[in-house]
mmCIF file with all atom_site columns, C-alpha atoms in Angstrom:
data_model
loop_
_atom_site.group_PDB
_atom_site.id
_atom_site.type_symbol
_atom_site.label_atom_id
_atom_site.label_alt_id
_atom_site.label_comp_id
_atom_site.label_asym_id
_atom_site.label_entity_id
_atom_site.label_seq_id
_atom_site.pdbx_PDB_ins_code
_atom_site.Cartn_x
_atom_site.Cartn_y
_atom_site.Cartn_z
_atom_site.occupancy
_atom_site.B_iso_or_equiv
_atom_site.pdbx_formal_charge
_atom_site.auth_seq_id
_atom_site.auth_comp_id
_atom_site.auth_asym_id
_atom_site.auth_atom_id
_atom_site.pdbx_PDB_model_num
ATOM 1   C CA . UNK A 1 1   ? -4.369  22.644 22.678  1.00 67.00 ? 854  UNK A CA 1
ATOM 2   C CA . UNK A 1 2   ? -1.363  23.335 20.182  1.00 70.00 ? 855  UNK A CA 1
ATOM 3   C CA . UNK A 1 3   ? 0.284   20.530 22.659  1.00 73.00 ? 856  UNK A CA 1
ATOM 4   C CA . UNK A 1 4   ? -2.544  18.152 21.183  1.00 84.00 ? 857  UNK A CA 1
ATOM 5   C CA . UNK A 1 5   ? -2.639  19.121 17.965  1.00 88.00 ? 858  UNK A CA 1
ATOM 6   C CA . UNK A 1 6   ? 0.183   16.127 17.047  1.00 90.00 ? 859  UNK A CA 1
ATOM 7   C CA . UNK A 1 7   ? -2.369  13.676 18.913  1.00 92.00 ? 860  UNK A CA 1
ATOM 8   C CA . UNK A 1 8   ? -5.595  14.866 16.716  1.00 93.00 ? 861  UNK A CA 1
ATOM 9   C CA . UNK A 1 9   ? -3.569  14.936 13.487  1.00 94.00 ? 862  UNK A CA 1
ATOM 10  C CA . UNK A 1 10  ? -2.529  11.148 13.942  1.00 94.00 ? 863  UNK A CA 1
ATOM 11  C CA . UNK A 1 11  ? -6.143  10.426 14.105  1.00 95.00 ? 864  UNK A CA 1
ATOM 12  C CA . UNK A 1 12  ? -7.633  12.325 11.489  1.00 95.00 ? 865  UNK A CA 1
ATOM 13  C CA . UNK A 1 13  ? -4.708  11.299 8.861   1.00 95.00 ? 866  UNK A CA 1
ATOM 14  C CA . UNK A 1 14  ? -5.555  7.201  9.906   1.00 94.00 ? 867  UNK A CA 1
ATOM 15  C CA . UNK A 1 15  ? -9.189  7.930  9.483   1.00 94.00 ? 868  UNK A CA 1
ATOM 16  C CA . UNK A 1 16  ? -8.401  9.770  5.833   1.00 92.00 ? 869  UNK A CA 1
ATOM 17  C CA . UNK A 1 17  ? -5.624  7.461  5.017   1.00 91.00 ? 870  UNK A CA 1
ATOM 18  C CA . UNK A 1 18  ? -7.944  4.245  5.610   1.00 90.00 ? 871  UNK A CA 1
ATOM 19  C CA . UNK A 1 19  ? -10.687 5.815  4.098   1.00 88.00 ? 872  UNK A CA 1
ATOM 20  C CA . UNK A 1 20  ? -10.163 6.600  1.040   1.00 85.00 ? 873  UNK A CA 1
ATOM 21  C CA . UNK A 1 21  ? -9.831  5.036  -2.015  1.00 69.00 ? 874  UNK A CA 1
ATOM 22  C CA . UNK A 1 22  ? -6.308  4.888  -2.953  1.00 64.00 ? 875  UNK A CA 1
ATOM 23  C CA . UNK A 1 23  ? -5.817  1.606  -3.422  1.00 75.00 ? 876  UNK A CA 1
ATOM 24  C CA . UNK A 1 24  ? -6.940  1.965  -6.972  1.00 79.00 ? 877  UNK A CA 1
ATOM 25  C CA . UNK A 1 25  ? -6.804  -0.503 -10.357 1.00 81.00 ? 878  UNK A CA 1
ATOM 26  C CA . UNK A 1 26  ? -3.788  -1.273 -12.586 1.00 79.00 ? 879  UNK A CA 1
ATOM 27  C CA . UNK A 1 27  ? -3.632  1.828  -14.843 1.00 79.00 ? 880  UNK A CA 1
ATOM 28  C CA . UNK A 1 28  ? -4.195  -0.885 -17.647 1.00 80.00 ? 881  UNK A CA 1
ATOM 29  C CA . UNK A 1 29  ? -7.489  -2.726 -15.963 1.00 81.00 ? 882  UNK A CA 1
ATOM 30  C CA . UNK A 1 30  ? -10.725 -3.246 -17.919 1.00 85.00 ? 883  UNK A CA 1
ATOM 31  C CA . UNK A 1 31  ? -12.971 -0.296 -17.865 1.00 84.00 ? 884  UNK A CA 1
ATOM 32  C CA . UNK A 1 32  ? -15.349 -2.338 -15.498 1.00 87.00 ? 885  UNK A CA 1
ATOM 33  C CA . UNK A 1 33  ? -12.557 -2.509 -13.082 1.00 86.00 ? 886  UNK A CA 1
ATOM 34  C CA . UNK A 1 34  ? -12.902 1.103  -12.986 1.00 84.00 ? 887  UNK A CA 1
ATOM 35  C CA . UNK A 1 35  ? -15.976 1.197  -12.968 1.00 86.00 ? 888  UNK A CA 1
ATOM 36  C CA . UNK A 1 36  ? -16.613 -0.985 -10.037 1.00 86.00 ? 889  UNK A CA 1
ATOM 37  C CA . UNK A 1 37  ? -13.802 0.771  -7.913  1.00 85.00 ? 890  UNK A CA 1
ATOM 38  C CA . UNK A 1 38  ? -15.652 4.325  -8.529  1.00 85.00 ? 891  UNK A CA 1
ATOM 39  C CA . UNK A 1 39  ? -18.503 2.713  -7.523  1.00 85.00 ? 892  UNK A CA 1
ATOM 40  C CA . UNK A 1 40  ? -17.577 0.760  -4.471  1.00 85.00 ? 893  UNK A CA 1
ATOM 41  C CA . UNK A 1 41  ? -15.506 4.117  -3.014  1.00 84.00 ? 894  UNK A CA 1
ATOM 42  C CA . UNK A 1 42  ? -17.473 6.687  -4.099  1.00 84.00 ? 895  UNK A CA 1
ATOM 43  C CA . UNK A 1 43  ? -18.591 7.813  0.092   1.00 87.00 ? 896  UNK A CA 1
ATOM 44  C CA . UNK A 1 44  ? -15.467 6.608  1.460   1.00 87.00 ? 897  UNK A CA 1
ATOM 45  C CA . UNK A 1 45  ? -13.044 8.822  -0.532  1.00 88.00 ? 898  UNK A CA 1
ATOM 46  C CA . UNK A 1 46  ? -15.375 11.635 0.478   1.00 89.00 ? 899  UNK A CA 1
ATOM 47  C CA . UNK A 1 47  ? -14.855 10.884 3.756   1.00 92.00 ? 900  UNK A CA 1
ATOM 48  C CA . UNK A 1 48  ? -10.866 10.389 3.516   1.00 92.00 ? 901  UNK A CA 1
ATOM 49  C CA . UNK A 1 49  ? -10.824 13.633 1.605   1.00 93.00 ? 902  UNK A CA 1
ATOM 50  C CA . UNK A 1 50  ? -12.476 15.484 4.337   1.00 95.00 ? 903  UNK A CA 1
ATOM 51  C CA . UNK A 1 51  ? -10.876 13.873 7.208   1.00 95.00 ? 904  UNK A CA 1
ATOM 52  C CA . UNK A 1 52  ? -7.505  14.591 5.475   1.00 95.00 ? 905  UNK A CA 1
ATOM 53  C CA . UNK A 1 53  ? -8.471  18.343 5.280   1.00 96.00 ? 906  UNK A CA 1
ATOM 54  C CA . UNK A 1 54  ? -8.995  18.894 8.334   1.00 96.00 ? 907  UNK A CA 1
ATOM 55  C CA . UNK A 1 55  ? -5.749  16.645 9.673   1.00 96.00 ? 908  UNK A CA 1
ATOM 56  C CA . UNK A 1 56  ? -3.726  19.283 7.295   1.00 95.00 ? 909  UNK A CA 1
ATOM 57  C CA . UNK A 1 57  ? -5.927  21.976 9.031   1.00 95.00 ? 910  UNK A CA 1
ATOM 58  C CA . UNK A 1 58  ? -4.577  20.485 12.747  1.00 95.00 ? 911  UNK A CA 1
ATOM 59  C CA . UNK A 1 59  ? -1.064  19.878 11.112  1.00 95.00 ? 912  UNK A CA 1
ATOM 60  C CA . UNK A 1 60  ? -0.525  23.768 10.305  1.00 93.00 ? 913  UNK A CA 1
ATOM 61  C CA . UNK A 1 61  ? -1.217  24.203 14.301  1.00 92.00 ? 914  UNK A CA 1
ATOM 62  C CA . UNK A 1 62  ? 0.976   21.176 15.238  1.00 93.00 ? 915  UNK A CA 1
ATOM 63  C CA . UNK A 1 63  ? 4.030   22.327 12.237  1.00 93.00 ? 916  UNK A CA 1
ATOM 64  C CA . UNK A 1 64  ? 4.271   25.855 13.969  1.00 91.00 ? 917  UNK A CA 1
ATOM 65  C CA . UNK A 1 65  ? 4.500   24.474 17.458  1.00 89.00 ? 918  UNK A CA 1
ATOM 66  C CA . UNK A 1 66  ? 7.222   22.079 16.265  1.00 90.00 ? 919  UNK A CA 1
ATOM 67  C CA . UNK A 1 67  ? 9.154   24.921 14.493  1.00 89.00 ? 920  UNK A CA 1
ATOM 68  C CA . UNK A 1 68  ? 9.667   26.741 17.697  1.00 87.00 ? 921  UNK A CA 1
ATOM 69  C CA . UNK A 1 69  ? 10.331  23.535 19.719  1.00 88.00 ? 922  UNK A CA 1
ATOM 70  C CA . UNK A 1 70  ? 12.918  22.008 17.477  1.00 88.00 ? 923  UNK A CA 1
ATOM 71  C CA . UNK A 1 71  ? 14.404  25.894 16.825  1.00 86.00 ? 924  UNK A CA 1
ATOM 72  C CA . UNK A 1 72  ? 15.087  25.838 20.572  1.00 85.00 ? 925  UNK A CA 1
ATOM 73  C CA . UNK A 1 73  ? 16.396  22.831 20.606  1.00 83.00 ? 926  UNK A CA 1
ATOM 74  C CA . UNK A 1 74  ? 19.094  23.977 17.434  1.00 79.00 ? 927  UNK A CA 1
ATOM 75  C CA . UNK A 1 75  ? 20.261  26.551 19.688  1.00 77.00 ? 928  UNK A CA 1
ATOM 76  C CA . UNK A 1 76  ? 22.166  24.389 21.621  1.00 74.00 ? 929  UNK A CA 1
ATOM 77  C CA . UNK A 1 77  ? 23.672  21.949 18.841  1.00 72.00 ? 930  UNK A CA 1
ATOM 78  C CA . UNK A 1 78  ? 26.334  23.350 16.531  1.00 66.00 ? 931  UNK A CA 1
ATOM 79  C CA . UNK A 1 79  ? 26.607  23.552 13.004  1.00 61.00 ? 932  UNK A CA 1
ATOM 80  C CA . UNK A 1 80  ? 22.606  22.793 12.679  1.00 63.00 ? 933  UNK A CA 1
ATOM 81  C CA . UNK A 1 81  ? 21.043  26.435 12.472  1.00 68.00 ? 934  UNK A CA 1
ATOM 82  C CA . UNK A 1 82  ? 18.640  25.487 9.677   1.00 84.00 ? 935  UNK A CA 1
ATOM 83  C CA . UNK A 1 83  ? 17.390  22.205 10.364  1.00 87.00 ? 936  UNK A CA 1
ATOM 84  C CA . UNK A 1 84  ? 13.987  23.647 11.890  1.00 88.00 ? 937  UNK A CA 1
ATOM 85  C CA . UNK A 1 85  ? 12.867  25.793 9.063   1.00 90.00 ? 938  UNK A CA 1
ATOM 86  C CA . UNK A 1 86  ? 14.170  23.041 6.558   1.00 92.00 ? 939  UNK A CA 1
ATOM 87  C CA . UNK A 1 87  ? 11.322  20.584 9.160   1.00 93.00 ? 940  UNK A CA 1
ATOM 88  C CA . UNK A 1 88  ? 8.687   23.455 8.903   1.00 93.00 ? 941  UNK A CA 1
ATOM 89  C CA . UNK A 1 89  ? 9.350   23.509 5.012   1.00 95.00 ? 942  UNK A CA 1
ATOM 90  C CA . UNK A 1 90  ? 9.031   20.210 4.324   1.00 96.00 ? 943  UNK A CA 1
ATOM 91  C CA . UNK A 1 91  ? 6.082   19.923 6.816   1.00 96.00 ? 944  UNK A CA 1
ATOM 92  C CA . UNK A 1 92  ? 3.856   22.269 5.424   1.00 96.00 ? 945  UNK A CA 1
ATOM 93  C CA . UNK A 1 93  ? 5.524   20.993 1.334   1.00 96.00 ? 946  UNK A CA 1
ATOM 94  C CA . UNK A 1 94  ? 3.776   17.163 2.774   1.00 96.00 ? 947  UNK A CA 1
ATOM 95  C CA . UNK A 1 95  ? 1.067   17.408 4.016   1.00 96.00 ? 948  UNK A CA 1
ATOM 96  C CA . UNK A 1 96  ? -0.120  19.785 1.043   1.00 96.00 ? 949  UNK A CA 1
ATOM 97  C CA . UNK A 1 97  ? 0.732   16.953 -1.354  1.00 95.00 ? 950  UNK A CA 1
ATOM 98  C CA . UNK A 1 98  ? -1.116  14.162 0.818   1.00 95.00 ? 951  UNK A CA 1
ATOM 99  C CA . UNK A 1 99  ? -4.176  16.237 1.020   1.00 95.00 ? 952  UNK A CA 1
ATOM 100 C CA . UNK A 1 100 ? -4.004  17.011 -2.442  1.00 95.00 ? 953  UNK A CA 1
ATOM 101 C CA . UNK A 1 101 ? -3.676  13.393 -3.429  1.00 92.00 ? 954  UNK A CA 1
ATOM 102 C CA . UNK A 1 102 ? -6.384  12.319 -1.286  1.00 93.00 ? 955  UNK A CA 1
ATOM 103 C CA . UNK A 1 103 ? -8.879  15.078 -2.492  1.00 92.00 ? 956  UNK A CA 1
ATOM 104 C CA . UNK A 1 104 ? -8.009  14.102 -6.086  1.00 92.00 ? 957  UNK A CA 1
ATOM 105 C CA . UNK A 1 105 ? -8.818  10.745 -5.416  1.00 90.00 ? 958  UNK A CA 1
ATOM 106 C CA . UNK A 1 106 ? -11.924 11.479 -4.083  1.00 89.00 ? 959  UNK A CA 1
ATOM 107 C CA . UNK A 1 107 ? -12.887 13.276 -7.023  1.00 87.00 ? 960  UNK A CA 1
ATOM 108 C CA . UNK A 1 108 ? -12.120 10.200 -9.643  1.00 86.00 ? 961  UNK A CA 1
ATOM 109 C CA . UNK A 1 109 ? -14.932 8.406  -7.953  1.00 84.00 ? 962  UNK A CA 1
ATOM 110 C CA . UNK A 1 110 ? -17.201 11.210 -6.941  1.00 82.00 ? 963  UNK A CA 1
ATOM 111 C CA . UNK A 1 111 ? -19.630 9.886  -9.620  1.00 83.00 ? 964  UNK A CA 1
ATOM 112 C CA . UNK A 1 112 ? -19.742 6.960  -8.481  1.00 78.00 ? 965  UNK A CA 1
ATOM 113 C CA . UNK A 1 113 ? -21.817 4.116  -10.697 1.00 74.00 ? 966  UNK A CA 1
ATOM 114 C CA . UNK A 1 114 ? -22.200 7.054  -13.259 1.00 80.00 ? 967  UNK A CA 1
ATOM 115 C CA . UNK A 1 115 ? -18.355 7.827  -13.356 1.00 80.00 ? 968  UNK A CA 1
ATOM 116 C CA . UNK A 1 116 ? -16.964 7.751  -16.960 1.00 86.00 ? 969  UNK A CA 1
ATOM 117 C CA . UNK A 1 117 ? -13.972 4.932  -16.345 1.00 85.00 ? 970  UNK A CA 1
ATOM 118 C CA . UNK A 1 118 ? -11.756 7.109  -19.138 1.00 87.00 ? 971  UNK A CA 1
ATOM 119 C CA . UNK A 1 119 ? -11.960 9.932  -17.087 1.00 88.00 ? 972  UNK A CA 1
ATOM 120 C CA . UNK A 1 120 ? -11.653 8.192  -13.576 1.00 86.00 ? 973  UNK A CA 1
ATOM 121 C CA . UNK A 1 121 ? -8.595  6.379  -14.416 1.00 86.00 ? 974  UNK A CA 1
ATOM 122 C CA . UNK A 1 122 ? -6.683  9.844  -15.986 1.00 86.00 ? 975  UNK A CA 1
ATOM 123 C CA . UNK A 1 123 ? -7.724  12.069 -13.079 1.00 87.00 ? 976  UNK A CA 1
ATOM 124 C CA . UNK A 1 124 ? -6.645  8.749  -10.300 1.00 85.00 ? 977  UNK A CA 1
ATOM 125 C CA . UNK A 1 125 ? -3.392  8.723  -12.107 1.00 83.00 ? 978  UNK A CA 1
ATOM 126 C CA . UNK A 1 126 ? -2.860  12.289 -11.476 1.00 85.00 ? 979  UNK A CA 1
ATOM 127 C CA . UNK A 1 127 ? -2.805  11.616 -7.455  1.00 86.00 ? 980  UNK A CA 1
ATOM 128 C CA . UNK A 1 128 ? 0.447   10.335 -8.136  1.00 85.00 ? 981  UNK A CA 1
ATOM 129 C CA . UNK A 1 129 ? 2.700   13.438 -8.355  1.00 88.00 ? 982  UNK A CA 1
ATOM 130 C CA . UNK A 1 130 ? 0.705   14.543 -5.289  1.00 92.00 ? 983  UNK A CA 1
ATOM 131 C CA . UNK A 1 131 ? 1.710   11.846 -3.700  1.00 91.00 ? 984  UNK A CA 1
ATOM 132 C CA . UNK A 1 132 ? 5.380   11.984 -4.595  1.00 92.00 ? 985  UNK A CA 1
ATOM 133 C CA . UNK A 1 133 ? 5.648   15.688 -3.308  1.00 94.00 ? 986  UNK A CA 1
ATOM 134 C CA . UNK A 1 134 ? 4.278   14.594 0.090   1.00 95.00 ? 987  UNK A CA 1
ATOM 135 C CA . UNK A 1 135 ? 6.562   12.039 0.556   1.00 94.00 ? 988  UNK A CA 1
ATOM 136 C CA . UNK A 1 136 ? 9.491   14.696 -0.497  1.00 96.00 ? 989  UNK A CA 1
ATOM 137 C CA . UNK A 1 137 ? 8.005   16.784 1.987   1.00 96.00 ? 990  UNK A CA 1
ATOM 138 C CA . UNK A 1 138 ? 7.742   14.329 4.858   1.00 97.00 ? 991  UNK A CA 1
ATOM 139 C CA . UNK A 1 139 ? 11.285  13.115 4.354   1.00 96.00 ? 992  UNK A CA 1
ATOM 140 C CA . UNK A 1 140 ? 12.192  16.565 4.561   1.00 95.00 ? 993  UNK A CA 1
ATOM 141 C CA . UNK A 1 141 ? 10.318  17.188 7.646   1.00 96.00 ? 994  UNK A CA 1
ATOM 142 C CA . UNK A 1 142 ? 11.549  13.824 9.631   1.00 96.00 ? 995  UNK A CA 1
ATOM 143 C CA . UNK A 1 143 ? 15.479  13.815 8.665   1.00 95.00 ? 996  UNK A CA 1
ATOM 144 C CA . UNK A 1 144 ? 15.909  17.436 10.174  1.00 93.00 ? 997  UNK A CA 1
ATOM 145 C CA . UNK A 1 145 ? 13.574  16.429 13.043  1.00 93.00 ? 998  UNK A CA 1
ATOM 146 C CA . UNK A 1 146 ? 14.759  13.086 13.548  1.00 93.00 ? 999  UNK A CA 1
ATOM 147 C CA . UNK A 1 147 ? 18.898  15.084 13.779  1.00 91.00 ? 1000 UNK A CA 1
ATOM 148 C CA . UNK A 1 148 ? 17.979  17.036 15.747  1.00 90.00 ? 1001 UNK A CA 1
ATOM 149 C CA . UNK A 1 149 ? 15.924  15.176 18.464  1.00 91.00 ? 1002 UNK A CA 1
ATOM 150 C CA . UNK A 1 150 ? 19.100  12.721 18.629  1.00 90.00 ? 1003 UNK A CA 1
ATOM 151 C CA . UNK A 1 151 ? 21.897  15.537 19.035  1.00 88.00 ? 1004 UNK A CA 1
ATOM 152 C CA . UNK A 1 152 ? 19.810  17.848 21.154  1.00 87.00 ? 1005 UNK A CA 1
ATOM 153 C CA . UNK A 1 153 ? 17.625  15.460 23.779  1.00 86.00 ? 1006 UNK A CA 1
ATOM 154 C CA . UNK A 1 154 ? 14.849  17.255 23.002  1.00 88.00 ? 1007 UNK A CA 1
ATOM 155 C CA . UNK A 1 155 ? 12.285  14.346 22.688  1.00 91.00 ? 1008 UNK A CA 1
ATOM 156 C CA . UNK A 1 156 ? 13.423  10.564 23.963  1.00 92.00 ? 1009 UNK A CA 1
ATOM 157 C CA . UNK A 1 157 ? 15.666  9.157  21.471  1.00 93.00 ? 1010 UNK A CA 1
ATOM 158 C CA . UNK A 1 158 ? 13.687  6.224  19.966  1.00 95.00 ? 1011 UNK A CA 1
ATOM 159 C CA . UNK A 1 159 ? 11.415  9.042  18.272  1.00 95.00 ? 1012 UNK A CA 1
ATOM 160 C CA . UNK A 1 160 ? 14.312  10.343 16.779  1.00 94.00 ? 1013 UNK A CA 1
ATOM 161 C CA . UNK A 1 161 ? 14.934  6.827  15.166  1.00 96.00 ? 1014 UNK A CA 1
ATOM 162 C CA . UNK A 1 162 ? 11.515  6.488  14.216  1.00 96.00 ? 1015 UNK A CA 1
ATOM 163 C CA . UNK A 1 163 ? 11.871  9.552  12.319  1.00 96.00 ? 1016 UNK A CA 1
ATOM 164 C CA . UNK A 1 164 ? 14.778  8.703  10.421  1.00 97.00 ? 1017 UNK A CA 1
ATOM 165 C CA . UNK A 1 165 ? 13.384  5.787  9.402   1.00 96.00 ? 1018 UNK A CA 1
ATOM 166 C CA . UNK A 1 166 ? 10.263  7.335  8.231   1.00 96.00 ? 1019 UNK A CA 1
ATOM 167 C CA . UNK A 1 167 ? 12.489  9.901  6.312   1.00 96.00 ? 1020 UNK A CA 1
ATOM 168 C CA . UNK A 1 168 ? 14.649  6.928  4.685   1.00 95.00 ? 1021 UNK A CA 1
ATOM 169 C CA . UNK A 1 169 ? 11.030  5.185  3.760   1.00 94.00 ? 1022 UNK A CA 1
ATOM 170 C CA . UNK A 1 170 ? 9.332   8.411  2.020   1.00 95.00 ? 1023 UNK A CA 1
ATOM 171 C CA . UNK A 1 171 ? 13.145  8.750  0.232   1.00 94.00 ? 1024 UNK A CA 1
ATOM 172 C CA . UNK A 1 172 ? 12.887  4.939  -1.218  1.00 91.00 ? 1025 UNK A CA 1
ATOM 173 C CA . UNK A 1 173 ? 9.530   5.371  -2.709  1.00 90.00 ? 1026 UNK A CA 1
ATOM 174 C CA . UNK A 1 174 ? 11.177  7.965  -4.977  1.00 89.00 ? 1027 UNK A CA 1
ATOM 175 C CA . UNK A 1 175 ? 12.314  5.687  -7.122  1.00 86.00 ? 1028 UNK A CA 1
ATOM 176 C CA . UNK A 1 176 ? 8.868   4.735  -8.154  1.00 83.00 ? 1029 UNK A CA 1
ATOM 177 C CA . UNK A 1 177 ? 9.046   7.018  -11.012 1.00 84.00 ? 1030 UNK A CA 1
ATOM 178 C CA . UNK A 1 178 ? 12.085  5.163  -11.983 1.00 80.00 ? 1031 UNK A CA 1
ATOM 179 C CA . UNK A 1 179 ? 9.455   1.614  -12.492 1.00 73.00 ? 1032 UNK A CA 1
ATOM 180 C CA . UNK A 1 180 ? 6.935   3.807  -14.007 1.00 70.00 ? 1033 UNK A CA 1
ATOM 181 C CA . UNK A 1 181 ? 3.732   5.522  -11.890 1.00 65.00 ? 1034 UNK A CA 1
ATOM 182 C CA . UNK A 1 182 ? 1.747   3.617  -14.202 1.00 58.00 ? 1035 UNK A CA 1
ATOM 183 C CA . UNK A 1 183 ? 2.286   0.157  -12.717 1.00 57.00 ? 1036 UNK A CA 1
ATOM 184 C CA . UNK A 1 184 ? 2.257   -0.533 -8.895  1.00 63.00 ? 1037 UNK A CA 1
ATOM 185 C CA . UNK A 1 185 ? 5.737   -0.220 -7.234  1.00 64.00 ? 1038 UNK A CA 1
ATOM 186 C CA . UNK A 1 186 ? 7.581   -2.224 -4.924  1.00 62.00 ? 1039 UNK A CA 1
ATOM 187 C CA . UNK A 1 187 ? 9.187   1.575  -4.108  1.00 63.00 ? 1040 UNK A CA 1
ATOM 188 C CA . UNK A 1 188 ? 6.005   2.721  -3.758  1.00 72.00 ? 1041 UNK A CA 1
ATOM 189 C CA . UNK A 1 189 ? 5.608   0.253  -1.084  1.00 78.00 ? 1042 UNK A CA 1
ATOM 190 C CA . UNK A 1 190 ? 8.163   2.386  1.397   1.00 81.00 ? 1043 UNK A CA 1
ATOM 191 C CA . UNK A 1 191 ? 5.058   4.946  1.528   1.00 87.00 ? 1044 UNK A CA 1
ATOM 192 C CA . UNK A 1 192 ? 3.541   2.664  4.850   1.00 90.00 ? 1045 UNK A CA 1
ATOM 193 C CA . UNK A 1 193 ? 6.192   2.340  6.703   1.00 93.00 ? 1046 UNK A CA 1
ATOM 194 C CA . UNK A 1 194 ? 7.023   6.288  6.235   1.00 94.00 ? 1047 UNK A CA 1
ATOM 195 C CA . UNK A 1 195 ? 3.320   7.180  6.867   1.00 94.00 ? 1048 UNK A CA 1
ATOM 196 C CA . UNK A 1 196 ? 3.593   4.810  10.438  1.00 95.00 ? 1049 UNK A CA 1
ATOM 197 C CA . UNK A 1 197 ? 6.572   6.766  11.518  1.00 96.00 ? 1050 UNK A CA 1
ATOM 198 C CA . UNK A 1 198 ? 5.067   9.993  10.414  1.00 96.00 ? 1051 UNK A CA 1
ATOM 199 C CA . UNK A 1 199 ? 2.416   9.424  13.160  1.00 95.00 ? 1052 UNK A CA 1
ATOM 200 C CA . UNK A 1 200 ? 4.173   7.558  15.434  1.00 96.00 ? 1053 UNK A CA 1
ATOM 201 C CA . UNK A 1 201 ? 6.644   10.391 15.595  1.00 95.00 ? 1054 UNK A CA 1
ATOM 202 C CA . UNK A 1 202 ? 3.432   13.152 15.539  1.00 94.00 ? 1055 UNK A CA 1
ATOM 203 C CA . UNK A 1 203 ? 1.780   11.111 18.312  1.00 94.00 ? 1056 UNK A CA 1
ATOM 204 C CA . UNK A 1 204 ? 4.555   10.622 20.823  1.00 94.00 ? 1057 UNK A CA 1
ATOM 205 C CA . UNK A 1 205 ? 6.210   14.177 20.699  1.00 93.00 ? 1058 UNK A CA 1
ATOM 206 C CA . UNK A 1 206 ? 3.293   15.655 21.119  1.00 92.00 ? 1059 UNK A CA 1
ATOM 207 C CA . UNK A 1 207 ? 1.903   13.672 24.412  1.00 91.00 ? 1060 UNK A CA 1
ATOM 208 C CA . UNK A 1 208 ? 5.841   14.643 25.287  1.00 90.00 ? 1061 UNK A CA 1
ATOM 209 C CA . UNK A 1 209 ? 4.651   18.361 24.854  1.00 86.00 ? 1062 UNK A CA 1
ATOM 210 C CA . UNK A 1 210 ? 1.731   17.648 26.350  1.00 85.00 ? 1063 UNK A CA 1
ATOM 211 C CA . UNK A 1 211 ? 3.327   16.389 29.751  1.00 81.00 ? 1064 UNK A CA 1
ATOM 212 C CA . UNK A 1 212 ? 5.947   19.673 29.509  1.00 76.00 ? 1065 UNK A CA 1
ATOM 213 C CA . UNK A 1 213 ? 3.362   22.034 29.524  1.00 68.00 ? 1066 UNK A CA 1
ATOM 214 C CA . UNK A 1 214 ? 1.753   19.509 32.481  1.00 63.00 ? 1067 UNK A CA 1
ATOM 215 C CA . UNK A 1 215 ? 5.411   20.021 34.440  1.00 65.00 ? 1068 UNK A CA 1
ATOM 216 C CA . UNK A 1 216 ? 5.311   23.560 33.826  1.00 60.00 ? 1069 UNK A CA 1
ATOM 217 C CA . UNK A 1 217 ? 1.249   24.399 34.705  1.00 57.00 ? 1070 UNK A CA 1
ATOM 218 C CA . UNK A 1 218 ? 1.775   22.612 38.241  1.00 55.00 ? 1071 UNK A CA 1
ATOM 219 C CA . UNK A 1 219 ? 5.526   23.999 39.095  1.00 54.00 ? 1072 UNK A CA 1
#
């Protein structure tokens, strides 16, 4: 099951990724704009939201499980003793800014139809430090893991890659803040391709955990 949990995480973070309603209006739209977005998103940010919850829910499962693996797999590579807690860290740091995000989003458009816009548009904004923190977190969670898998063998190599590029994608969109949070980004754009390797990576190490425990059931 904990084996798995990398597998049910991928799909529950899609499904509250997709869902909800992030892709919100310039900070500067028309009130209508607003309006209309709150309207049109009200039930699918409630579903991202609570999708999202319970991927972080599976992700505490799957972030334990990878703490032990990847500490294992430090034992045997020098001069990297901390990389796994530094993962587990930044792990548990991401995905509580994600689902933060998400569940603030969902509550701009709650109201729907009867949303104020004022109000909407102040408490959207506020996703965005949310956001920012998750993507510090996930970088900090795929660098370490991304090391490690290439010095130690512990997964195939490729995910290793993918992880380091998803860690070097969640890095770029820092300097959003640097353009202003207020206007859309073309840092902010690095938050796909981090988000892809983030489950990618979450996917294929745990079907690679998955076929370990397989190995070790039948032998």
């Amino acid at each position: 099951m904990l084996a798995l949990s990398g597998v049910a995480f991928a799909v529950l973070f899609l499904i509250g990724w997709f869902a909800s309603g992030g892709d919100t209006p310039d900070y500067n739209a028309p009130d209508q704009d607003w309006a209309t977005w709150a309207e049109d998103n009200q039930w699918r940010s409630r579903i991202g939201a609570f999708a999202m919850l319970l991927a972080g829910f599976v992700f505490l499962h799957f972030a334990g499980t990878m703490r032990s693996v990847l500490g294992r797999a430090e034992s045997v590579v020098s001069g990297s003793r901390q990389l796994a807690r530094v993962a587990f860290a930044g792990a548990i740091t991401g995905m509580a800014g994600m689902t933060m995000a998400i569940v603030i989003i969902s509550g701009a458009d709650t109201e729907g139809a009867g949303a104020n816009p004022v109000v909407t548009r102040a408490v959207a904004s506020a996703s965005a430090g949310p956001f920012l923190v998750s993507a510090m977190g996930f970088a900090a969670f795929l660098m370490p893991a991304g090391l490690l898998t290439l010095r130690s063998g512990v997964f195939a190599r490729w995910t290793g890659v993918v992880a380091l590029i998803g860690a070097v994608s969640f890095l770029v969109t820092f300097a959003a803040v640097l353009s202003g949070l207020g206007e859309d980004s073309l840092f902010g754009f690095g938050f796909f391709p981090g988000v892809l390797a983030l489950v990618i990576w979450s996917t294929a190490t745990s079907i690679a955990l998955l076929r370990a425990v397989a190995t070790e059931t039948e032998t």
